[in-house]
PDB file of C-alpha atoms in Angstrom:
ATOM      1  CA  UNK H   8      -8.681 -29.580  14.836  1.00 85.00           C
ATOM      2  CA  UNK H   9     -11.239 -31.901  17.121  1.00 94.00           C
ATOM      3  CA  UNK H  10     -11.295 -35.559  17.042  1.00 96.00           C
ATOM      4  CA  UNK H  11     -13.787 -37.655  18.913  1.00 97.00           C
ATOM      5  CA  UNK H  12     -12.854 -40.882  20.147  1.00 96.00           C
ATOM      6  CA  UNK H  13     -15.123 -43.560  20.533  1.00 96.00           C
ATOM      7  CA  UNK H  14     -14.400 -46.751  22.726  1.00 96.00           C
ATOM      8  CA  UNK H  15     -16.271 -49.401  24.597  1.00 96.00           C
ATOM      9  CA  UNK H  16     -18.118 -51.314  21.551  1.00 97.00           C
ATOM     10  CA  UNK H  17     -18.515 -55.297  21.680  1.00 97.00           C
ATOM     11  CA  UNK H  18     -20.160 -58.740  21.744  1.00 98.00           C
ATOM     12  CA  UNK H  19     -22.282 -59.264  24.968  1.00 98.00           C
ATOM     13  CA  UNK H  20     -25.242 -61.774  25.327  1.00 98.00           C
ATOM     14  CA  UNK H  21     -29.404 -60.223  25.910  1.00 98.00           C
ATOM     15  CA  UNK H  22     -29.821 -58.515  29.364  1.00 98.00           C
ATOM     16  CA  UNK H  23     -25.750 -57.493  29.288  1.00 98.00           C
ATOM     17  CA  UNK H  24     -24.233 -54.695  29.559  1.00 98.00           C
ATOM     18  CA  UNK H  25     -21.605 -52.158  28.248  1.00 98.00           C
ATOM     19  CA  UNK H  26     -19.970 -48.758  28.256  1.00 98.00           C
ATOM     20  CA  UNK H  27     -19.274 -47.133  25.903  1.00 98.00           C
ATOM     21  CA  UNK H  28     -17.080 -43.215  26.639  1.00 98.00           C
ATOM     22  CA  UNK H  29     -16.229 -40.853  23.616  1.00 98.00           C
ATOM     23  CA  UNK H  30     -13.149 -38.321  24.641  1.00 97.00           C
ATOM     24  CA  UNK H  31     -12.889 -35.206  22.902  1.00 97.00           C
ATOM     25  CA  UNK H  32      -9.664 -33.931  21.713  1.00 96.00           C
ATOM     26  CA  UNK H  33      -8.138 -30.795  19.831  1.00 95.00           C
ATOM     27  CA  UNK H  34      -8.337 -26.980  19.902  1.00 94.00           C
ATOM     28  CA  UNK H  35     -11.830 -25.748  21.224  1.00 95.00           C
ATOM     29  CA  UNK H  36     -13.326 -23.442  23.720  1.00 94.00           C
ATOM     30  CA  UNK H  37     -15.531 -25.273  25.094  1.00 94.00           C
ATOM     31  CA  UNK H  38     -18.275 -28.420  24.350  1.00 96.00           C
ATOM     32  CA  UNK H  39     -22.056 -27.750  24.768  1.00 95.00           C
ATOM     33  CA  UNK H  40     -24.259 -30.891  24.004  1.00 97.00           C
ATOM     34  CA  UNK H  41     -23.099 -34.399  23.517  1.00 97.00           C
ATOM     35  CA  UNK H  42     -24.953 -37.093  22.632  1.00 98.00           C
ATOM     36  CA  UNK H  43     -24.763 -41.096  21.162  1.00 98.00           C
ATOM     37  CA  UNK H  44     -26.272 -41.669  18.086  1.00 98.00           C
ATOM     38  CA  UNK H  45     -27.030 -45.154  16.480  1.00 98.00           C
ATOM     39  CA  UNK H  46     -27.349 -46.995  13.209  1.00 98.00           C
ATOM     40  CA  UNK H  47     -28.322 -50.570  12.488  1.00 97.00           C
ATOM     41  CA  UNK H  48     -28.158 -52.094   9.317  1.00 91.00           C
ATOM     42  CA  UNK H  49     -30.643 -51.135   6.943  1.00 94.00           C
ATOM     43  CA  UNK H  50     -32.023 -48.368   9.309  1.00 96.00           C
ATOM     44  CA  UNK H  51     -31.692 -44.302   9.653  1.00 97.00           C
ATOM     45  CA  UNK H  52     -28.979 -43.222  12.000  1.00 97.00           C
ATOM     46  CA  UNK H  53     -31.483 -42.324  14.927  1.00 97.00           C
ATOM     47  CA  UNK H  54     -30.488 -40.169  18.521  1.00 98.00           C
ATOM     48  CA  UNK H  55     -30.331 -42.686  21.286  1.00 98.00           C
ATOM     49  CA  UNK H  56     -29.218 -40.333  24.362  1.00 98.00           C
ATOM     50  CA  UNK H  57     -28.098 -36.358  24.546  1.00 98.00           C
ATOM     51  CA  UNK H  58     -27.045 -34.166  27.727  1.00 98.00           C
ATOM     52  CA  UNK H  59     -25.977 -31.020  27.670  1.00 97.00           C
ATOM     53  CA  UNK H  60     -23.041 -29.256  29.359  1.00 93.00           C
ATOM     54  CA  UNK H  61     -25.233 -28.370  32.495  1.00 93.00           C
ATOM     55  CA  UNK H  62     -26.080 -32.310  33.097  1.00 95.00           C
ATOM     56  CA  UNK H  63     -29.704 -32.372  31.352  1.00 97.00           C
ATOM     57  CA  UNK H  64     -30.453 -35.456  29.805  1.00 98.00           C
ATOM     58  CA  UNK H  65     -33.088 -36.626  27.097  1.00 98.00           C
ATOM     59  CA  UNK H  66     -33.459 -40.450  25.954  1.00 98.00           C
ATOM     60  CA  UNK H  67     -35.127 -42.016  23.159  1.00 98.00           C
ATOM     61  CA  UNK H  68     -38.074 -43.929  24.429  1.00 98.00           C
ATOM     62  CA  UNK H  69     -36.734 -47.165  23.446  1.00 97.00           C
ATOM     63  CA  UNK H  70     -33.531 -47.019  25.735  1.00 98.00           C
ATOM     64  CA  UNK H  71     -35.349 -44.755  28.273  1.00 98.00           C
ATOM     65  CA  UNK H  72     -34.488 -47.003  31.738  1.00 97.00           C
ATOM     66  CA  UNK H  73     -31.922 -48.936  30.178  1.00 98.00           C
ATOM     67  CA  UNK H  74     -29.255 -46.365  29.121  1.00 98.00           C
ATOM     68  CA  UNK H  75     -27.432 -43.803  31.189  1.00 98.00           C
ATOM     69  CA  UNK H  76     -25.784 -41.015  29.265  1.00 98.00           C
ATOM     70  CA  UNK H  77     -23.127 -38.690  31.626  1.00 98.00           C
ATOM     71  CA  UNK H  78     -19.869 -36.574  31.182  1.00 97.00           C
ATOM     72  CA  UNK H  79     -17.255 -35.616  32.674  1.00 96.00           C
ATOM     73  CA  UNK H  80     -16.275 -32.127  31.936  1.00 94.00           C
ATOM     74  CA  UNK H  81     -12.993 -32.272  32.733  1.00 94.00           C
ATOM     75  CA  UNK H  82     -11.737 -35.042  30.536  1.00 96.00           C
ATOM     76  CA  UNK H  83     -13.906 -33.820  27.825  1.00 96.00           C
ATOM     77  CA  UNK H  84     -15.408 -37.544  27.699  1.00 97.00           C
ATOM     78  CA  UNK H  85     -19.619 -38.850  27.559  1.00 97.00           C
ATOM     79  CA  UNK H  86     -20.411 -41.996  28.385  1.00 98.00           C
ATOM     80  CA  UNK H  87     -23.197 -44.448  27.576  1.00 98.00           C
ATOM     81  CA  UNK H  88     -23.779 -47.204  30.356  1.00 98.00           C
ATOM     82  CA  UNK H  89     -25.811 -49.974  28.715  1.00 98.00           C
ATOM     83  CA  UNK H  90     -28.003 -52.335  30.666  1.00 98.00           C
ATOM     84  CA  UNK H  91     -30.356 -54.780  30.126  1.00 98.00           C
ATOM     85  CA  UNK H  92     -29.067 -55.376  26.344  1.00 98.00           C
ATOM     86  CA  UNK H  93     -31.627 -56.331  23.729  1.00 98.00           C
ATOM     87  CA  UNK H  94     -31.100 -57.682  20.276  1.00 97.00           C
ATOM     88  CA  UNK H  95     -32.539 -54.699  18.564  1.00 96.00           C
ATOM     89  CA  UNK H  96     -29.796 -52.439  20.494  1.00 98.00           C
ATOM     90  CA  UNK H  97     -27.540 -54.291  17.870  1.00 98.00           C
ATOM     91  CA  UNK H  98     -26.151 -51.086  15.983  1.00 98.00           C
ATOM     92  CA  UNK H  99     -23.524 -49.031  15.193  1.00 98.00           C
ATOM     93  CA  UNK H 100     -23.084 -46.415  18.101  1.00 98.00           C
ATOM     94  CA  UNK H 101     -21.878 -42.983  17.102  1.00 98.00           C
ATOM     95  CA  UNK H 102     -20.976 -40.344  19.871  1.00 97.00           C
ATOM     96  CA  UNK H 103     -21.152 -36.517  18.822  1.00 96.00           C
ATOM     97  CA  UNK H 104     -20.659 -33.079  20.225  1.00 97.00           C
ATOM     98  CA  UNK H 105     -21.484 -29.482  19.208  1.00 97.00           C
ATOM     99  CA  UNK H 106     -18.071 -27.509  20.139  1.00 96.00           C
ATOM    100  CA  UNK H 107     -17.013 -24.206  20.149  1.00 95.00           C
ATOM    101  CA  UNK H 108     -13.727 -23.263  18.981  1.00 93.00           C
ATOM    102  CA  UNK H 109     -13.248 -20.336  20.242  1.00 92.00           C
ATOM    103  CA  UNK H 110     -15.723 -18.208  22.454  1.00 92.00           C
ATOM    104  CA  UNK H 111     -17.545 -16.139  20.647  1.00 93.00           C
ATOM    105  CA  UNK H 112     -17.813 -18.490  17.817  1.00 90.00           C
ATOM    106  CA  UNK H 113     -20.923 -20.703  16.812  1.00 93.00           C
ATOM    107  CA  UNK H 114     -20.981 -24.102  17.789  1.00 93.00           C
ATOM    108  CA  UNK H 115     -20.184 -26.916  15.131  1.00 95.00           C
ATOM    109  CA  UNK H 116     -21.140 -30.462  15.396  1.00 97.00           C
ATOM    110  CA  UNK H 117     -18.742 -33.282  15.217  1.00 97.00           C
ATOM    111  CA  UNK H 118     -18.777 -37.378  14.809  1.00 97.00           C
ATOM    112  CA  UNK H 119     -17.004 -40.035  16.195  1.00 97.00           C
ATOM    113  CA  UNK H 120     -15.674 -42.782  14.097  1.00 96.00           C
ATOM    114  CA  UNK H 121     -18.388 -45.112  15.266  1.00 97.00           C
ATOM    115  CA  UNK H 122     -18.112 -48.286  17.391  1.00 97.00           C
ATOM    116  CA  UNK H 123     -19.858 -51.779  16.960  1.00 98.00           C
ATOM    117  CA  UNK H 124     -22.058 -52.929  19.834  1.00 98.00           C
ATOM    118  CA  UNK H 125     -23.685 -56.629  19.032  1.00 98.00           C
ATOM    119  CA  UNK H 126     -26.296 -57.808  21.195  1.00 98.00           C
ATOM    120  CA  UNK H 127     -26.842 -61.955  20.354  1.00 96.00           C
ATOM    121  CA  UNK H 128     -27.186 -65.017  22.306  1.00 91.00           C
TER     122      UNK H 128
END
């Protein structure tokens, strides 16, 4: 079984910042993509940041010089850093990862929980 474990979320005024890290945990192979995902109320969960296992990066254009996405391989974990906070970054942040459980399988996407990031003054 794989569980991803999201942590970081919170309450920070416009133009703050925040970090969010997702570890992955379980029986797998290996982890190709991972990526943070977002939903605010009343909106379509839409991709905010993905990088793959070889460090390539792609950003939504609304983040795109405001958010950082990187791993670390070795503790399984992607982070978000958050800067320059804006009001519509207010959302539900979802980290996920396609993962291979065994090598020559195919691999299968999986969600985090979820974790709250409010951006208010």
């Amino acid at each position: 079984q794989v569980q991803l474990v999201e942590s970081g979320g919170g309450s920070v005024q416009p133009g703050g910042s925040l970090r969010l890290s997702c570890a992955a945990s379980g029986s797998f192979f290996s982890i190709s993509t991972m990526g943070w995902y977002r939903q605010a109320p009343g909106k379509e969960r839409e991709l905010v940041a993905t990088i793959t296992s070889g460090g390539f990066t792609n950003y939504a254009d609304s983040v795109k010089g405001r958010f950082t996405i990187s791993r670390d391989n070795a503790k399984n974990t992607v982070y978000l850093q958050m800067n320059s906070l804006k009001p519509e970054d207010t959302a539900v942040y979802y980290c996920n990862a396609f993962i291979l459980l065994v090598k020559l399988g195919v691999p299968r996407v999986y969600w985090g929980q979820g974790t709250q990031v409010t951006v208010s003054s």
